[in-house]
Short mmCIF file of C-alpha atoms and ligand atoms in Angstrom, two decimals:
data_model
loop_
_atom_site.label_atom_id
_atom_site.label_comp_id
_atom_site.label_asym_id
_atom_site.label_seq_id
_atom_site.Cartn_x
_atom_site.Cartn_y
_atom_site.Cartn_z
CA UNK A 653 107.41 182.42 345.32
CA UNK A 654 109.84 181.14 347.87
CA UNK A 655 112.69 183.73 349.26
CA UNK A 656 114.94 181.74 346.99
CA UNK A 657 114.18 183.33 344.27
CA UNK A 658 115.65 186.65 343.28
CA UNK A 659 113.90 188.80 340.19
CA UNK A 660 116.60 191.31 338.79
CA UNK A 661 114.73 194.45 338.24
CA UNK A 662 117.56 196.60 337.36
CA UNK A 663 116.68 199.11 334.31
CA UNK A 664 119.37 197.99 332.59
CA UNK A 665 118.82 194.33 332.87
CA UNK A 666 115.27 194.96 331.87
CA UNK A 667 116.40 197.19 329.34
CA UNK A 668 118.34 193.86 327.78
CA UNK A 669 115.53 192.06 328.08
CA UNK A 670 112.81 194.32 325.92
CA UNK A 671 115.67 193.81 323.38
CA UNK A 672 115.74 190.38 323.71
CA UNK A 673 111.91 189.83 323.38
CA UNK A 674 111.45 192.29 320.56
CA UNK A 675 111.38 189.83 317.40
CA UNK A 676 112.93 192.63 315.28
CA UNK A 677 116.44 191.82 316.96
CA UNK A 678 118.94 190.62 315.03
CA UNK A 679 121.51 187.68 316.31
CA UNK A 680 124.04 190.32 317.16
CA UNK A 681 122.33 192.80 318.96
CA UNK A 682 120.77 189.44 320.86
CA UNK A 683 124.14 188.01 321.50
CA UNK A 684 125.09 191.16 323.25
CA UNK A 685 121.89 191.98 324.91
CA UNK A 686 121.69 188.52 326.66
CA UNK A 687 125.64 188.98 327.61
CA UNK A 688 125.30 192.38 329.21
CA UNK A 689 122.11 191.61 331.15
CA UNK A 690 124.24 188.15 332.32
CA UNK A 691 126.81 190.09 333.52
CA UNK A 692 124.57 192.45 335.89
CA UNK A 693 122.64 189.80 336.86
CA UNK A 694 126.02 187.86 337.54
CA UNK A 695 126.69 190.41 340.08
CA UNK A 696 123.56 189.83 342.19
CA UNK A 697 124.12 185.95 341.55
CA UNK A 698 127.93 186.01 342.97
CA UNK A 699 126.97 187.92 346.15
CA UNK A 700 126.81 184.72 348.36
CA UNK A 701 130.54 184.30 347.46
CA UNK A 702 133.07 183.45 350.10
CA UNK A 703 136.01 185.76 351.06
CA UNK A 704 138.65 186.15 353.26
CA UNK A 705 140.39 188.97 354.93
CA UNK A 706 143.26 190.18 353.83
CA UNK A 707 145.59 193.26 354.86
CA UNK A 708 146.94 195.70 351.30
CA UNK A 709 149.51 198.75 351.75
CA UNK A 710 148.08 201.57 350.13
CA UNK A 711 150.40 204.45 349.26
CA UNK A 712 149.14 205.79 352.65
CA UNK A 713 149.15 202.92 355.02
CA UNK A 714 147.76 198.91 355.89
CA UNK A 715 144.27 198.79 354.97
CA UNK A 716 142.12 195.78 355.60
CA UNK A 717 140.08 194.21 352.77
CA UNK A 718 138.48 191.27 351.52
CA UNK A 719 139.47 188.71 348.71
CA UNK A 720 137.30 185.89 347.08
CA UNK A 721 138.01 182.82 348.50
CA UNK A 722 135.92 180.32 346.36
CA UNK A 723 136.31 178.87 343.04
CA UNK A 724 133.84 179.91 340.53
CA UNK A 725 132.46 177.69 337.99
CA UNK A 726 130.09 178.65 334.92
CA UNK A 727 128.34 175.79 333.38
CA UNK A 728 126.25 176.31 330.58
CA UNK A 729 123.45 174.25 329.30
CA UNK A 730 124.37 173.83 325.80
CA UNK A 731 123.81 175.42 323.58
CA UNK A 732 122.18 178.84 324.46
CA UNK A 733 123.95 178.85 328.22
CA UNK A 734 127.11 179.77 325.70
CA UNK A 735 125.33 182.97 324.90
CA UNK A 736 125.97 184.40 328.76
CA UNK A 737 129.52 183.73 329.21
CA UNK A 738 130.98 186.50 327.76
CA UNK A 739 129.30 188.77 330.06
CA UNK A 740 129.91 186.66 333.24
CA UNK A 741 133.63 186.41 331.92
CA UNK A 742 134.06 189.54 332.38
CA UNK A 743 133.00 189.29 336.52
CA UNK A 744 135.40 186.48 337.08
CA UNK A 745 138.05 185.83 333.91
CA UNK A 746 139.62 182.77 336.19
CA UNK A 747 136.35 181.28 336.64
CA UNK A 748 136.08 177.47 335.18
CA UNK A 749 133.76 176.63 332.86
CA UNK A 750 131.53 173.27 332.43
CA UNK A 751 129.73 172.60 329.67
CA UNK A 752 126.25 170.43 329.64
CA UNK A 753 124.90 169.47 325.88
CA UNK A 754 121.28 169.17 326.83
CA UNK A 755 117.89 169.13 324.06
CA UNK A 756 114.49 169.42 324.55
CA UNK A 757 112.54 165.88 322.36
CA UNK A 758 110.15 167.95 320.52
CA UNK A 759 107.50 165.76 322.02
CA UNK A 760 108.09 164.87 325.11
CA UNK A 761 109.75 167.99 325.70
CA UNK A 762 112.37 165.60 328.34
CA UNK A 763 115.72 166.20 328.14
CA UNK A 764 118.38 164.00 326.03
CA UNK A 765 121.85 164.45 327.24
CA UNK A 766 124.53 164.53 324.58
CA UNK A 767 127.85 166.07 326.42
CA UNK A 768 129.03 166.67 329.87
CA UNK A 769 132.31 168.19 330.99
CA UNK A 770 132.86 169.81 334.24
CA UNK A 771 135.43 171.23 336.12
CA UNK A 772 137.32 169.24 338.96
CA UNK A 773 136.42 170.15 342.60
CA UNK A 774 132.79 171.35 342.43
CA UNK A 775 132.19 170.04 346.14
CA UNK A 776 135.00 173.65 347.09
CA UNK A 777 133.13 176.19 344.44
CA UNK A 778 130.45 178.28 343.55
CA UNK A 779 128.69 176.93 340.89
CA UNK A 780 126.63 178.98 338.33
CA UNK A 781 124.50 176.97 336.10
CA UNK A 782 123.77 179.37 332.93
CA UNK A 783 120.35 178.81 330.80
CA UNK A 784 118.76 181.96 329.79
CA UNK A 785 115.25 180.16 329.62
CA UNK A 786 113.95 177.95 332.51
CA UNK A 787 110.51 177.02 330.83
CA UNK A 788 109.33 173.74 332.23
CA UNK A 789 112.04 173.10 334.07
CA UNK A 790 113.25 169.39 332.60
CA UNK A 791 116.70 170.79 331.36
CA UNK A 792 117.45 172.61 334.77
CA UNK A 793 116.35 169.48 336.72
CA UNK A 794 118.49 167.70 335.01
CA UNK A 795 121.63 169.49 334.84
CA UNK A 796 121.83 169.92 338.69
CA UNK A 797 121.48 166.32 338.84
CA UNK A 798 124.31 165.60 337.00
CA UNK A 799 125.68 168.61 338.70
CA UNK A 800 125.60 166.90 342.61
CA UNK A 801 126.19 163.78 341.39
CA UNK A 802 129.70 165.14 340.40
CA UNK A 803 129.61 167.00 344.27
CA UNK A 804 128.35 169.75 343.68
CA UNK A 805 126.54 171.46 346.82
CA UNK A 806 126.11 175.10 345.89
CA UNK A 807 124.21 175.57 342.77
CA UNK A 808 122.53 179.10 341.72
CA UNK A 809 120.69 178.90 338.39
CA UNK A 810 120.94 182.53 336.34
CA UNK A 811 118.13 182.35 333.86
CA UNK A 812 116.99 185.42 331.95
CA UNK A 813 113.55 184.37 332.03
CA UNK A 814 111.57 182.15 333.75
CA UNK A 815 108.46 180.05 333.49
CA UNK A 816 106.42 180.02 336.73
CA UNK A 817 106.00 175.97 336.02
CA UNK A 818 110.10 175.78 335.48
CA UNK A 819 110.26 177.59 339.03
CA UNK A 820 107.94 175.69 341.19
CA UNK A 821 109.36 172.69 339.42
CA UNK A 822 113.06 173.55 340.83
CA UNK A 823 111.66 174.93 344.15
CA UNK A 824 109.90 171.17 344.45
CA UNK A 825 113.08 169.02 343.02
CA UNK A 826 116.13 171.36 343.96
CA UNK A 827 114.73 173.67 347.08
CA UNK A 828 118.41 174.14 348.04
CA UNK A 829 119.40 175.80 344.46
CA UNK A 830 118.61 179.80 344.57
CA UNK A 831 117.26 180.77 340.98
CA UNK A 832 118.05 184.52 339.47
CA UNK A 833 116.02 185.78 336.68
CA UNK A 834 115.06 189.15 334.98
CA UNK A 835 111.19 187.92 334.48
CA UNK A 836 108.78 185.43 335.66
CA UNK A 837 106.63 184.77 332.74
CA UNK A 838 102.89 183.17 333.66
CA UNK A 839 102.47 180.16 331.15
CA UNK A 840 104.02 178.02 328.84
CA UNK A 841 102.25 177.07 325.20
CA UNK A 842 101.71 173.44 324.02
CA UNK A 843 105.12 173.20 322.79
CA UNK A 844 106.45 174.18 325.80
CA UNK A 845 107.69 177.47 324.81
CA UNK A 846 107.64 180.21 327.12
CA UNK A 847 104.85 182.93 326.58
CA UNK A 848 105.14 185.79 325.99
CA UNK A 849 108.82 184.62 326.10
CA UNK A 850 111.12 185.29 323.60
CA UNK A 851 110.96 182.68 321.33
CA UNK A 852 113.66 180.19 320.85
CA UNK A 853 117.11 181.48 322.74
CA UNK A 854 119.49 178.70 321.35
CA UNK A 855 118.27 180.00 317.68
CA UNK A 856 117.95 183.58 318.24
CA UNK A 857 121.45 183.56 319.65
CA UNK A 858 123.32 181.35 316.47
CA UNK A 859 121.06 182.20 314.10
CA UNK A 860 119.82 179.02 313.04
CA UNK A 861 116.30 180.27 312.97
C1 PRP B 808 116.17 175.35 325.44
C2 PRP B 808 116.75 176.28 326.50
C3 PRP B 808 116.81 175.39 327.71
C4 PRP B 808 115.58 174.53 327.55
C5 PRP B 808 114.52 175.03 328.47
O1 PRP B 808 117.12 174.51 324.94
O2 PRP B 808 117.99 176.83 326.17
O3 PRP B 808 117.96 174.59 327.79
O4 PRP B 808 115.16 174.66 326.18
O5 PRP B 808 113.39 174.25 328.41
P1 PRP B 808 112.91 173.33 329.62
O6 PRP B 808 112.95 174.17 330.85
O7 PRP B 808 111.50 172.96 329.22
O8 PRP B 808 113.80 172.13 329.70
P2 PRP B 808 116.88 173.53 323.70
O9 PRP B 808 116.48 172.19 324.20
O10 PRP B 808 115.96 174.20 322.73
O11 PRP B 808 118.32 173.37 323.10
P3 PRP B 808 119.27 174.44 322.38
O12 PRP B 808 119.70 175.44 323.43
O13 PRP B 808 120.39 173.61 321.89
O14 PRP B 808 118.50 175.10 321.27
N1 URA B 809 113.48 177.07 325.11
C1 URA B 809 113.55 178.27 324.48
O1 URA B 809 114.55 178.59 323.84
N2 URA B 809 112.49 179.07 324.56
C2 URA B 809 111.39 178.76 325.26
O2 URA B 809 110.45 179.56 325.31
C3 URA B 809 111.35 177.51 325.90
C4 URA B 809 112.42 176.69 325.82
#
């Protein structure tokens, strides 16, 4: 796999994600599974941010140190992006957030758009697309379309899991967007669900099973 790809191997973030395969979770204990592991992988996904140097008084004396000097932007791919905000909220509470309503046809397995709404300004920020499954790739391909079209020119993708067709696919259409996952899975089944996966996030997460 190409360097820009990071795999989060953190025992807490795979911790989260035994939890989220195992089918005997419930919708809560999913819901906060996928926002805690989002939230550690956020941390590894923000590192690229910008700062700038600043000078603080401590009690003691001047210290130098660094502020963020970006704007950060979450957008999730509707609807089971919405599942790792909470935990990414908690990283950066001022960050915007963009929303893209995106579903799979059932046959083709292409996207259909249905809602976009992004912040102002992407060209300045640092943009975090949220999906926590990048299986073959259509709905991630898609969003960062729409995502440059509207200026944006740094894009990192946070997926919890990953197909390896949904990677090469966004290492062949996007090679400038970095992905960060907890898993590379090896195939996808006819339906183009992820296997072993986790089933279907969007459903797991609502419970609309
Ligand atoms: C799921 C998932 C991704 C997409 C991944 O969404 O959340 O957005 O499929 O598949 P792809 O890589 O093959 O495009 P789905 O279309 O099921 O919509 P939902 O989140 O509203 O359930
Ligand atoms: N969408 C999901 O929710 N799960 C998959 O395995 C593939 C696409």
């Amino acid at each position: 796999m190409s360097a820009k790809v990071s795999v989060c191997d953190h025992p807490l973030v795979q911790a989260d994600l035994a939890r989220l395969r195992d089918k005997g979770t419930s919708h809560e204990q999913f819901r906060a599974a996928l926002a805690n592991a989002s939230a550690i992988m956020g941390v590894e996904a923000l590192a690229g941010l910008a700062t700038r140097p600043v000078t603080v008084h401590t009690p003691l004396k001047a210290a130098q140190a660094k502020v963020v000097d970006q704007p950060v932007v979450f957008v999730a791919i509707l609807r089971a992006g919405l599942g790792m905000l909470p935990g990414l909220l908690q990283l950066v509470p001022e960050a915007l957030i963009g929303h893209i309503g995106l579903y799979r046809n059932e046959e083709t397995l292409n996207p259909v758009r249905y809602y976009v709404r992004l912040p102002k300004d992407l060209d300045k920020s640092f943009v975090l697309l949220l999906d926590p499954m990048l299986a073959t790739g259509g709905s991630a391909v898609e969003a960062i379309r729409i995502l440059k079209t509207d200026g944006a020119s740094r894009i990192t993708l946070l997926s919890l899991l990953a197909a390896r067709a949904g990677v090469r696919r966004i290492q062949r259409e996007h090679p400038d967007v970095r992905i960060v996952t907890a898993a590379i899975d090896p195939t996808l089944n006819q339906h183009g669900y992820i296997v072993p996966g986790l089933g279907d996030a969007g459903d797991r997460l609502f419970g609309t099973l």
